[in-house]
mmCIF file of C-alpha atoms in Angstrom:
data_model
loop_
_atom_site.group_PDB
_atom_site.id
_atom_site.type_symbol
_atom_site.label_atom_id
_atom_site.label_comp_id
_atom_site.label_asym_id
_atom_site.label_seq_id
_atom_site.Cartn_x
_atom_site.Cartn_y
_atom_site.Cartn_z
ATOM 1 C CA UNK A 1 4.232 -37.918 -16.442
ATOM 2 C CA UNK A 2 5.623 -41.129 -18.822
ATOM 3 C CA UNK A 3 9.108 -42.045 -18.575
ATOM 4 C CA UNK A 4 10.344 -40.621 -22.357
ATOM 5 C CA UNK A 5 8.370 -37.451 -20.947
ATOM 6 C CA UNK A 6 11.244 -37.238 -17.944
ATOM 7 C CA UNK A 7 14.069 -37.760 -19.628
ATOM 8 C CA UNK A 8 13.297 -34.643 -21.851
ATOM 9 C CA UNK A 9 12.749 -32.909 -18.453
ATOM 10 C CA UNK A 10 15.566 -33.622 -17.249
ATOM 11 C CA UNK A 11 17.634 -32.769 -20.642
ATOM 12 C CA UNK A 12 16.152 -29.530 -20.355
ATOM 13 C CA UNK A 13 17.598 -29.017 -16.780
ATOM 14 C CA UNK A 14 20.530 -30.279 -17.087
ATOM 15 C CA UNK A 15 21.089 -28.378 -20.499
ATOM 16 C CA UNK A 16 20.645 -25.128 -18.494
ATOM 17 C CA UNK A 17 22.440 -25.451 -16.472
ATOM 18 C CA UNK A 18 25.234 -27.124 -17.713
ATOM 19 C CA UNK A 19 24.959 -23.580 -19.903
ATOM 20 C CA UNK A 20 25.358 -21.547 -16.731
ATOM 21 C CA UNK A 21 27.793 -23.011 -15.453
ATOM 22 C CA UNK A 22 31.061 -21.096 -15.911
ATOM 23 C CA UNK A 23 29.690 -18.164 -15.046
ATOM 24 C CA UNK A 24 27.236 -19.412 -12.566
ATOM 25 C CA UNK A 25 29.022 -18.713 -9.378
ATOM 26 C CA UNK A 26 29.235 -14.695 -10.194
ATOM 27 C CA UNK A 27 24.728 -14.536 -10.652
ATOM 28 C CA UNK A 28 23.633 -12.751 -7.824
ATOM 29 C CA UNK A 29 22.896 -14.086 -4.828
ATOM 30 C CA UNK A 30 24.668 -17.400 -5.837
ATOM 31 C CA UNK A 31 27.862 -16.965 -3.426
ATOM 32 C CA UNK A 32 28.413 -14.573 -0.483
ATOM 33 C CA UNK A 33 30.270 -10.951 -1.236
ATOM 34 C CA UNK A 34 29.379 -9.067 1.947
ATOM 35 C CA UNK A 35 29.747 -9.365 5.580
ATOM 36 C CA UNK A 36 25.938 -9.026 6.078
ATOM 37 C CA UNK A 37 25.625 -12.000 3.939
ATOM 38 C CA UNK A 38 28.245 -13.880 5.699
ATOM 39 C CA UNK A 39 26.715 -13.212 8.960
ATOM 40 C CA UNK A 40 23.065 -14.038 7.762
ATOM 41 C CA UNK A 41 24.149 -17.617 6.128
ATOM 42 C CA UNK A 42 26.365 -18.269 9.524
ATOM 43 C CA UNK A 43 22.595 -17.429 11.402
ATOM 44 C CA UNK A 44 21.124 -19.563 8.917
ATOM 45 C CA UNK A 45 24.073 -22.789 9.368
ATOM 46 C CA UNK A 46 23.947 -22.756 13.481
ATOM 47 C CA UNK A 47 20.078 -22.496 13.024
ATOM 48 C CA UNK A 48 18.835 -25.233 11.197
ATOM 49 C CA UNK A 49 21.518 -27.765 11.403
ATOM 50 C CA UNK A 50 22.169 -30.443 14.042
ATOM 51 C CA UNK A 51 24.277 -29.450 17.260
ATOM 52 C CA UNK A 52 26.258 -32.373 16.604
ATOM 53 C CA UNK A 53 28.960 -33.361 14.339
ATOM 54 C CA UNK A 54 31.079 -34.331 12.096
ATOM 55 C CA UNK A 55 28.310 -35.494 10.256
ATOM 56 C CA UNK A 56 27.790 -37.343 7.291
ATOM 57 C CA UNK A 57 26.069 -34.717 5.146
ATOM 58 C CA UNK A 58 24.542 -34.914 1.300
ATOM 59 C CA UNK A 59 24.436 -31.960 -0.844
ATOM 60 C CA UNK A 60 21.328 -32.860 -3.390
ATOM 61 C CA UNK A 61 21.988 -30.939 -6.145
ATOM 62 C CA UNK A 62 24.809 -29.025 -4.909
ATOM 63 C CA UNK A 63 25.671 -27.108 -8.415
ATOM 64 C CA UNK A 64 29.264 -25.428 -8.352
ATOM 65 C CA UNK A 65 29.158 -26.281 -4.288
ATOM 66 C CA UNK A 66 27.810 -23.214 -2.800
ATOM 67 C CA UNK A 67 26.515 -25.616 0.726
ATOM 68 C CA UNK A 68 28.867 -28.369 0.002
ATOM 69 C CA UNK A 69 32.362 -25.760 0.611
ATOM 70 C CA UNK A 70 29.830 -24.555 3.591
ATOM 71 C CA UNK A 71 29.329 -28.074 5.408
ATOM 72 C CA UNK A 72 33.259 -29.062 4.487
ATOM 73 C CA UNK A 73 33.826 -26.004 6.610
ATOM 74 C CA UNK A 74 31.741 -26.348 9.583
ATOM 75 C CA UNK A 75 33.803 -30.149 9.977
ATOM 76 C CA UNK A 76 31.339 -31.944 8.246
ATOM 77 C CA UNK A 77 32.076 -35.070 5.537
ATOM 78 C CA UNK A 78 30.052 -33.992 2.544
ATOM 79 C CA UNK A 79 28.869 -35.803 -0.762
ATOM 80 C CA UNK A 80 27.669 -33.219 -3.178
ATOM 81 C CA UNK A 81 25.383 -34.285 -5.870
ATOM 82 C CA UNK A 82 23.959 -32.609 -9.235
ATOM 83 C CA UNK A 83 23.042 -33.855 -13.177
ATOM 84 C CA UNK A 84 24.544 -31.415 -14.807
ATOM 85 C CA UNK A 85 28.303 -32.743 -15.747
ATOM 86 C CA UNK A 86 29.235 -28.475 -16.027
ATOM 87 C CA UNK A 87 28.068 -27.770 -12.733
ATOM 88 C CA UNK A 88 30.392 -31.050 -11.091
ATOM 89 C CA UNK A 89 33.257 -29.996 -13.072
ATOM 90 C CA UNK A 90 33.119 -26.384 -11.389
ATOM 91 C CA UNK A 91 32.541 -27.702 -7.930
ATOM 92 C CA UNK A 92 35.273 -30.082 -8.031
ATOM 93 C CA UNK A 93 37.752 -27.246 -9.786
ATOM 94 C CA UNK A 94 37.271 -25.456 -6.432
ATOM 95 C CA UNK A 95 37.570 -28.206 -4.401
ATOM 96 C CA UNK A 96 41.154 -28.657 -6.077
ATOM 97 C CA UNK A 97 41.591 -25.008 -5.572
ATOM 98 C CA UNK A 98 40.890 -24.504 -1.780
ATOM 99 C CA UNK A 99 42.170 -28.573 -1.079
ATOM 100 C CA UNK A 100 38.769 -29.511 0.793
ATOM 101 C CA UNK A 101 37.908 -33.032 0.440
ATOM 102 C CA UNK A 102 34.088 -33.084 -1.006
ATOM 103 C CA UNK A 103 32.597 -36.034 -3.027
ATOM 104 C CA UNK A 104 31.275 -34.712 -5.972
ATOM 105 C CA UNK A 105 29.267 -37.752 -7.833
ATOM 106 C CA UNK A 106 26.848 -37.072 -11.134
ATOM 107 C CA UNK A 107 23.452 -38.674 -10.128
ATOM 108 C CA UNK A 108 19.672 -37.526 -9.772
ATOM 109 C CA UNK A 109 18.650 -35.649 -7.017
ATOM 110 C CA UNK A 110 14.991 -38.183 -7.879
ATOM 111 C CA UNK A 111 17.034 -41.577 -7.645
ATOM 112 C CA UNK A 112 19.956 -41.427 -5.452
ATOM 113 C CA UNK A 113 22.070 -43.987 -5.474
ATOM 114 C CA UNK A 114 23.093 -44.116 -2.261
ATOM 115 C CA UNK A 115 21.748 -46.944 -0.026
ATOM 116 C CA UNK A 116 19.017 -46.499 2.408
ATOM 117 C CA UNK A 117 20.379 -44.564 6.034
ATOM 118 C CA UNK A 118 23.683 -43.704 4.180
ATOM 119 C CA UNK A 119 23.521 -39.786 5.772
ATOM 120 C CA UNK A 120 22.871 -37.742 8.904
ATOM 121 C CA UNK A 121 21.654 -34.415 6.798
ATOM 122 C CA UNK A 122 20.449 -34.392 4.235
ATOM 123 C CA UNK A 123 20.532 -30.723 2.451
ATOM 124 C CA UNK A 124 18.938 -28.650 -0.851
ATOM 125 C CA UNK A 125 19.304 -25.108 -1.729
ATOM 126 C CA UNK A 126 16.686 -23.663 -4.871
ATOM 127 C CA UNK A 127 16.523 -27.330 -6.177
ATOM 128 C CA UNK A 128 12.892 -28.503 -5.375
ATOM 129 C CA UNK A 129 11.402 -25.964 -8.312
ATOM 130 C CA UNK A 130 13.526 -28.059 -10.851
ATOM 131 C CA UNK A 131 12.014 -31.193 -10.281
ATOM 132 C CA UNK A 132 9.578 -32.979 -11.784
ATOM 133 C CA UNK A 133 8.728 -34.951 -9.026
ATOM 134 C CA UNK A 134 9.364 -33.161 -6.202
ATOM 135 C CA UNK A 135 7.350 -35.126 -3.639
ATOM 136 C CA UNK A 136 9.681 -38.097 -4.676
ATOM 137 C CA UNK A 137 12.374 -36.103 -3.961
ATOM 138 C CA UNK A 138 11.381 -35.331 -0.318
ATOM 139 C CA UNK A 139 10.850 -38.638 0.100
ATOM 140 C CA UNK A 140 14.342 -39.642 -1.619
ATOM 141 C CA UNK A 141 15.979 -37.718 0.341
ATOM 142 C CA UNK A 142 14.361 -38.490 3.531
ATOM 143 C CA UNK A 143 15.682 -42.040 2.405
ATOM 144 C CA UNK A 144 18.802 -41.874 2.512
ATOM 145 C CA UNK A 145 18.764 -40.312 6.612
ATOM 146 C CA UNK A 146 19.733 -42.308 9.413
ATOM 147 C CA UNK A 147 16.904 -42.832 12.115
ATOM 148 C CA UNK A 148 16.906 -39.130 13.951
ATOM 149 C CA UNK A 149 19.033 -37.122 10.471
ATOM 150 C CA UNK A 150 18.025 -34.351 9.337
ATOM 151 C CA UNK A 151 16.630 -32.634 6.400
ATOM 152 C CA UNK A 152 16.840 -29.106 5.700
ATOM 153 C CA UNK A 153 15.383 -26.989 2.703
ATOM 154 C CA UNK A 154 16.217 -23.838 1.694
ATOM 155 C CA UNK A 155 14.009 -22.672 -1.028
ATOM 156 C CA UNK A 156 12.024 -19.599 -2.004
ATOM 157 C CA UNK A 157 8.505 -18.085 -3.634
ATOM 158 C CA UNK A 158 9.175 -16.493 -6.215
ATOM 159 C CA UNK A 159 7.182 -13.093 -7.681
ATOM 160 C CA UNK A 160 6.968 -13.176 -11.540
ATOM 161 C CA UNK A 161 8.032 -10.042 -12.193
ATOM 162 C CA UNK A 162 11.476 -9.906 -10.293
ATOM 163 C CA UNK A 163 14.082 -11.028 -12.243
ATOM 164 C CA UNK A 164 17.287 -9.651 -11.440
ATOM 165 C CA UNK A 165 18.854 -10.165 -14.809
ATOM 166 C CA UNK A 166 17.039 -12.401 -17.669
ATOM 167 C CA UNK A 167 20.540 -14.321 -18.502
ATOM 168 C CA UNK A 168 20.421 -15.187 -14.980
ATOM 169 C CA UNK A 169 17.318 -15.997 -14.985
ATOM 170 C CA UNK A 170 16.387 -19.768 -15.017
ATOM 171 C CA UNK A 171 12.951 -19.218 -15.382
ATOM 172 C CA UNK A 172 12.570 -16.945 -18.674
ATOM 173 C CA UNK A 173 15.187 -19.414 -20.741
ATOM 174 C CA UNK A 174 14.521 -21.331 -23.509
ATOM 175 C CA UNK A 175 15.034 -24.742 -21.687
ATOM 176 C CA UNK A 176 12.480 -24.042 -19.161
ATOM 177 C CA UNK A 177 9.848 -22.193 -21.502
ATOM 178 C CA UNK A 178 9.805 -25.915 -23.162
ATOM 179 C CA UNK A 179 9.135 -27.399 -19.624
ATOM 180 C CA UNK A 180 7.665 -25.245 -17.125
ATOM 181 C CA UNK A 181 4.278 -26.938 -17.126
ATOM 182 C CA UNK A 182 5.757 -29.950 -16.109
ATOM 183 C CA UNK A 183 7.390 -28.316 -12.925
ATOM 184 C CA UNK A 184 4.601 -28.837 -10.542
ATOM 185 C CA UNK A 185 6.961 -26.145 -7.775
ATOM 186 C CA UNK A 186 7.689 -24.173 -10.878
ATOM 187 C CA UNK A 187 7.061 -20.624 -8.923
ATOM 188 C CA UNK A 188 7.808 -22.230 -5.450
ATOM 189 C CA UNK A 189 5.832 -22.732 -2.319
ATOM 190 C CA UNK A 190 4.824 -21.021 0.732
ATOM 191 C CA UNK A 191 6.751 -21.906 3.656
ATOM 192 C CA UNK A 192 3.947 -23.032 5.930
ATOM 193 C CA UNK A 193 3.820 -25.892 2.724
ATOM 194 C CA UNK A 194 6.749 -26.690 2.590
ATOM 195 C CA UNK A 195 6.657 -27.139 6.680
ATOM 196 C CA UNK A 196 2.827 -29.640 5.855
ATOM 197 C CA UNK A 197 4.844 -31.514 3.404
ATOM 198 C CA UNK A 198 7.728 -32.454 5.688
ATOM 199 C CA UNK A 199 4.854 -33.520 8.067
ATOM 200 C CA UNK A 200 3.123 -35.290 5.711
ATOM 201 C CA UNK A 201 6.258 -37.052 4.704
ATOM 202 C CA UNK A 202 6.947 -38.379 8.303
ATOM 203 C CA UNK A 203 9.214 -35.921 9.933
ATOM 204 C CA UNK A 204 9.075 -34.746 13.255
ATOM 205 C CA UNK A 205 10.256 -31.723 15.306
ATOM 206 C CA UNK A 206 9.527 -29.141 11.947
ATOM 207 C CA UNK A 207 10.853 -25.940 12.001
ATOM 208 C CA UNK A 208 11.028 -22.991 9.904
ATOM 209 C CA UNK A 209 12.736 -19.729 9.174
ATOM 210 C CA UNK A 210 12.088 -16.761 6.856
ATOM 211 C CA UNK A 211 16.017 -16.109 6.889
ATOM 212 C CA UNK A 212 15.036 -12.338 7.277
ATOM 213 C CA UNK A 213 18.455 -10.893 7.412
ATOM 214 C CA UNK A 214 19.607 -12.627 4.411
ATOM 215 C CA UNK A 215 17.056 -11.130 2.293
ATOM 216 C CA UNK A 216 17.939 -7.782 3.267
ATOM 217 C CA UNK A 217 21.470 -8.011 2.676
ATOM 218 C CA UNK A 218 20.900 -9.128 -0.536
ATOM 219 C CA UNK A 219 19.124 -6.472 -1.274
ATOM 220 C CA UNK A 220 21.611 -4.193 0.343
ATOM 221 C CA UNK A 221 23.692 -5.423 -2.283
ATOM 222 C CA UNK A 222 21.312 -5.189 -4.614
ATOM 223 C CA UNK A 223 21.677 -1.248 -4.217
ATOM 224 C CA UNK A 224 25.284 -1.098 -3.968
ATOM 225 C CA UNK A 225 25.782 -2.737 -7.438
ATOM 226 C CA UNK A 226 23.442 -0.276 -8.734
ATOM 227 C CA UNK A 227 20.412 -1.994 -9.032
ATOM 228 C CA UNK A 228 16.934 -1.078 -7.405
ATOM 229 C CA UNK A 229 15.861 -2.502 -3.737
ATOM 230 C CA UNK A 230 14.146 -5.587 -4.580
ATOM 231 C CA UNK A 231 13.094 -8.492 -2.084
ATOM 232 C CA UNK A 232 12.694 -11.982 -2.688
ATOM 233 C CA UNK A 233 10.469 -13.964 -0.454
ATOM 234 C CA UNK A 234 13.220 -17.032 1.348
ATOM 235 C CA UNK A 235 13.451 -19.750 4.064
ATOM 236 C CA UNK A 236 15.069 -22.670 5.626
ATOM 237 C CA UNK A 237 12.712 -25.124 6.744
ATOM 238 C CA UNK A 238 14.020 -28.909 8.736
ATOM 239 C CA UNK A 239 12.411 -31.500 9.737
ATOM 240 C CA UNK A 240 14.134 -34.938 11.483
ATOM 241 C CA UNK A 241 13.699 -38.363 10.428
ATOM 242 C CA UNK A 242 12.218 -40.383 13.981
ATOM 243 C CA UNK A 243 14.549 -42.087 15.817
#
């Protein structure tokens, strides 16, 4: 993909998430609304995060700050980056309202503005599918880790027939219709493939979890909100940079 094509793709991605930013947190699955969802996320963080701290943590593609605020609540020093200014504006507003200290910066998740070895943890949620160069992003997230640091990816593999609501489904949007063929991970990738890619990129102690409790909690919430009990395949994958 030429630099011009890459720029066009990223402009479309930023435009989509900028348009969605004001109501993003109201969308299904973008925040925690039920005790079952809270319990599932607490288990996921306990499982996937290193058992030491406080950590210098990077939230790559932070959006309105879901992971950033969860990490800060656990005592970590958090930097969130995103290249949609409207998303960052929402994140900064929430940080001010909650009196939470998180550093939010506008940056490209594929080309981070940080020196090598800046963080103990790099984490992303549903970001790889939005990127024109997901493999390069994985390399970049690893580059900014310190020896012994951990990369965590929360992602999924999507059923094309699963639509929460067209207005909330990026893959059916006008912006993504123009660039979908240039996003290698558009439909998501199986958990086992992400594990294999982590290993191929030099990470060790690679592990994963299918987050079935989160899937069940979100399906139950759908029913409670008057929808059909549909499920998505989701997972968390982690791996460590050798010391």
